[in-house]
PDB file of C-alpha atoms in Angstrom:
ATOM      1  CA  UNK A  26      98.264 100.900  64.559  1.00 62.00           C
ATOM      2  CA  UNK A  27      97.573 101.681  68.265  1.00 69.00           C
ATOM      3  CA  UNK A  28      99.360 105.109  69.725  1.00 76.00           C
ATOM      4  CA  UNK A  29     102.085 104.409  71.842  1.00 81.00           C
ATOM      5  CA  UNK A  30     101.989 105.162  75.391  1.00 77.00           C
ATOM      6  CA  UNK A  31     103.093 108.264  76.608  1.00 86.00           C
ATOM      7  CA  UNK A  32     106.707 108.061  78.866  1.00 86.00           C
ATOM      8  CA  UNK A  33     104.663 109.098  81.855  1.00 84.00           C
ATOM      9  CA  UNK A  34     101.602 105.992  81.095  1.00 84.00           C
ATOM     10  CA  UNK A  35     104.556 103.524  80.454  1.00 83.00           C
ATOM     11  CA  UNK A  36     105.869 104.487  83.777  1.00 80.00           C
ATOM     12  CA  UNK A  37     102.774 104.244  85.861  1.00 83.00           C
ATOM     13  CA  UNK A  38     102.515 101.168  84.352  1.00 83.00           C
ATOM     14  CA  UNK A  39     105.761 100.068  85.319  1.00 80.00           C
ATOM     15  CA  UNK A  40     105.359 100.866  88.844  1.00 79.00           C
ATOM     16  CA  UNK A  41     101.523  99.657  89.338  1.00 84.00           C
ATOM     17  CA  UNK A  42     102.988  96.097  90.010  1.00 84.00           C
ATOM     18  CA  UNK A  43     104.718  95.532  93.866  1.00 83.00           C
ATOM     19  CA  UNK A  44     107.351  93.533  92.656  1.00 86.00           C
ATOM     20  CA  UNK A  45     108.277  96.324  89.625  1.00 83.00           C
ATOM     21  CA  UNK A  46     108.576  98.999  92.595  1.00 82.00           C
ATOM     22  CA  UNK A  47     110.775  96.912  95.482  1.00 84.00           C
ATOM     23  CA  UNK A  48     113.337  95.990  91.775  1.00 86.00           C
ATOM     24  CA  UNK A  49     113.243  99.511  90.830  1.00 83.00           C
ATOM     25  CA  UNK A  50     113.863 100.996  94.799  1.00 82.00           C
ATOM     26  CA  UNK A  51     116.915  98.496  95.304  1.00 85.00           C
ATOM     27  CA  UNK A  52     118.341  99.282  91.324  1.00 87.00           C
ATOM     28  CA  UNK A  53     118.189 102.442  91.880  1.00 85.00           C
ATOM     29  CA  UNK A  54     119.027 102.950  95.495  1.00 85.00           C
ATOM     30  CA  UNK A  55     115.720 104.766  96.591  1.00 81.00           C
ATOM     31  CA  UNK A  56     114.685 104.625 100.258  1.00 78.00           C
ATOM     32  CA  UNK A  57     111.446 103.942 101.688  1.00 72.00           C
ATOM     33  CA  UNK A  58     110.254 106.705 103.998  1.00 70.00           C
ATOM     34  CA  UNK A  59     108.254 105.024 105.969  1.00 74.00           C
ATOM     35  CA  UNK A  60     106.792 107.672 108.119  1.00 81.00           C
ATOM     36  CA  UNK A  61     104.025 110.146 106.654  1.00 76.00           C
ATOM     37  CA  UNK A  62     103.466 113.675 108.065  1.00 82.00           C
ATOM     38  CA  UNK A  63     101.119 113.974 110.096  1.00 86.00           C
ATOM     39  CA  UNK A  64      98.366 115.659 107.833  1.00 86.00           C
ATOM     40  CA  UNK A  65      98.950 112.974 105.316  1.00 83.00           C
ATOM     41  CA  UNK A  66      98.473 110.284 107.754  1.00 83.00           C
ATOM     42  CA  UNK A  67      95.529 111.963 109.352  1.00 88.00           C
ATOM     43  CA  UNK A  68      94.135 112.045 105.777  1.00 88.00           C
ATOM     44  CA  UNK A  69      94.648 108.409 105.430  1.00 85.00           C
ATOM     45  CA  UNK A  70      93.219 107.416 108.573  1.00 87.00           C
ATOM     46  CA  UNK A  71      89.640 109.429 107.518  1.00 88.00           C
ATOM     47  CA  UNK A  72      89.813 107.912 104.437  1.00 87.00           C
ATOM     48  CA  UNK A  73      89.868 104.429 105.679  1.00 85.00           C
ATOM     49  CA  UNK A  74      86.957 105.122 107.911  1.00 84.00           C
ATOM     50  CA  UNK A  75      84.651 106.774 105.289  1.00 84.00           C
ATOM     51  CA  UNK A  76      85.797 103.315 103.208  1.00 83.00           C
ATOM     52  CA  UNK A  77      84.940 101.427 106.318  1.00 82.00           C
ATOM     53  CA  UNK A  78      81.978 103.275 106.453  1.00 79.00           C
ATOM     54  CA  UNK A  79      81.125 102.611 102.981  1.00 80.00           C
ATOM     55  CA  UNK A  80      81.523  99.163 103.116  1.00 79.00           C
ATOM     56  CA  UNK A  81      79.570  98.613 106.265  1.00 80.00           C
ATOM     57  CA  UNK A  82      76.296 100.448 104.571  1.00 78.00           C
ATOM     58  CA  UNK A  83      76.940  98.424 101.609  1.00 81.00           C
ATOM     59  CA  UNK A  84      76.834  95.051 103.686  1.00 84.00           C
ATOM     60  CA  UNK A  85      73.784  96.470 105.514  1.00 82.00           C
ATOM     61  CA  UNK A  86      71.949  97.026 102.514  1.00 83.00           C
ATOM     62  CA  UNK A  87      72.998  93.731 100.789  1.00 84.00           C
ATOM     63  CA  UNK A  88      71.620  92.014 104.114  1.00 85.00           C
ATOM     64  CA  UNK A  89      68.165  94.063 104.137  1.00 87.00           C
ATOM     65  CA  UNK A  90      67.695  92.647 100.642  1.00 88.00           C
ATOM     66  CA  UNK A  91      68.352  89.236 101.775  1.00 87.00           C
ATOM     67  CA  UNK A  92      66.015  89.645 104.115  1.00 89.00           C
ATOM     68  CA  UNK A  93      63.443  91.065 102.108  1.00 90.00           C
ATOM     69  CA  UNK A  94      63.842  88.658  99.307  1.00 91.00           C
ATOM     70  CA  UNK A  95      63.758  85.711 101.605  1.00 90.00           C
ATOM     71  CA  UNK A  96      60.267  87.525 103.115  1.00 90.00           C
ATOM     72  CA  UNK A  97      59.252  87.566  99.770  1.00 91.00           C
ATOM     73  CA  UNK A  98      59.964  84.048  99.389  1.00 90.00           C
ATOM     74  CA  UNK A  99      57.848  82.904 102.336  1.00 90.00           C
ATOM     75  CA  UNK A 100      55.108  85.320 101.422  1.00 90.00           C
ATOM     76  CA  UNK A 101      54.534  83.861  98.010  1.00 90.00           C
ATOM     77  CA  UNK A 102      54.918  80.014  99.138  1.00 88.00           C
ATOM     78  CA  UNK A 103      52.294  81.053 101.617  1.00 88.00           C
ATOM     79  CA  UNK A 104      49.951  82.452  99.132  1.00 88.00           C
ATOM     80  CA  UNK A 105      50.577  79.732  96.881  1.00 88.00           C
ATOM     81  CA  UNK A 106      49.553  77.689  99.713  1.00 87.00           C
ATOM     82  CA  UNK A 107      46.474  79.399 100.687  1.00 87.00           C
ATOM     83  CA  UNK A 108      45.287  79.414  97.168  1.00 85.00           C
ATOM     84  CA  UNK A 109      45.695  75.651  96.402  1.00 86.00           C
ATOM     85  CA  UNK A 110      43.395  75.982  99.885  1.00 83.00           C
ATOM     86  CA  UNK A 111      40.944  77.261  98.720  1.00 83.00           C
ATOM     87  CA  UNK A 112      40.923  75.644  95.443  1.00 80.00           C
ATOM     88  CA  UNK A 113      40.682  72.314  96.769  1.00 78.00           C
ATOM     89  CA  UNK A 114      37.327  73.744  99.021  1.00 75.00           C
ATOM     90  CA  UNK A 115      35.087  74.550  96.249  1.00 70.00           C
ATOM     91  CA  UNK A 116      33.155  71.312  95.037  1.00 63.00           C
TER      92      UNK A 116
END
């Protein structure tokens, strides 16, 4: 029989789905503070760049390979080519 989940799991749980947070805030009367201090929201804003930043290397790299496999590509047709050539030379 599984273990059950801890009060504190069954509660992340809970609250890991948008709807489950907006029906718990208006049950229970909670407000939305909507403004972060400023070191939080400073720390937000770098991580979003280093995510940015992130992601941008990742396309890069998935566009290099692209490139490279596409190179590839050519680069065997061609020696394919080449060596049907020079098959078809000798009598």
């Amino acid at each position: 029989m599984p273990a059950r989940p801890t009060a504190g799991t069954a509660f992340r749980r809970l609250i890991s789905s948008e709807d489950n947070r907006q029906m718990l805030r208006n049950r229970l009367g909670l407000e939305v503070d909507e403004k972060l201090p400023a070191s939080l929201a400073a720390l937000l804003q770098e991580l979003e760049r280093r995510e940015q930043v992130d992601w941008s290397a990742t396309t890069l790299a998935a566009q290099v390979s692209m490139a490279l496999a596409a190179l590839a590509r050519e680069l065997s047709e061609e020696f394919e080519l080449r060596k049907q050539e020079s098959a078809d030379e000798i009598p």
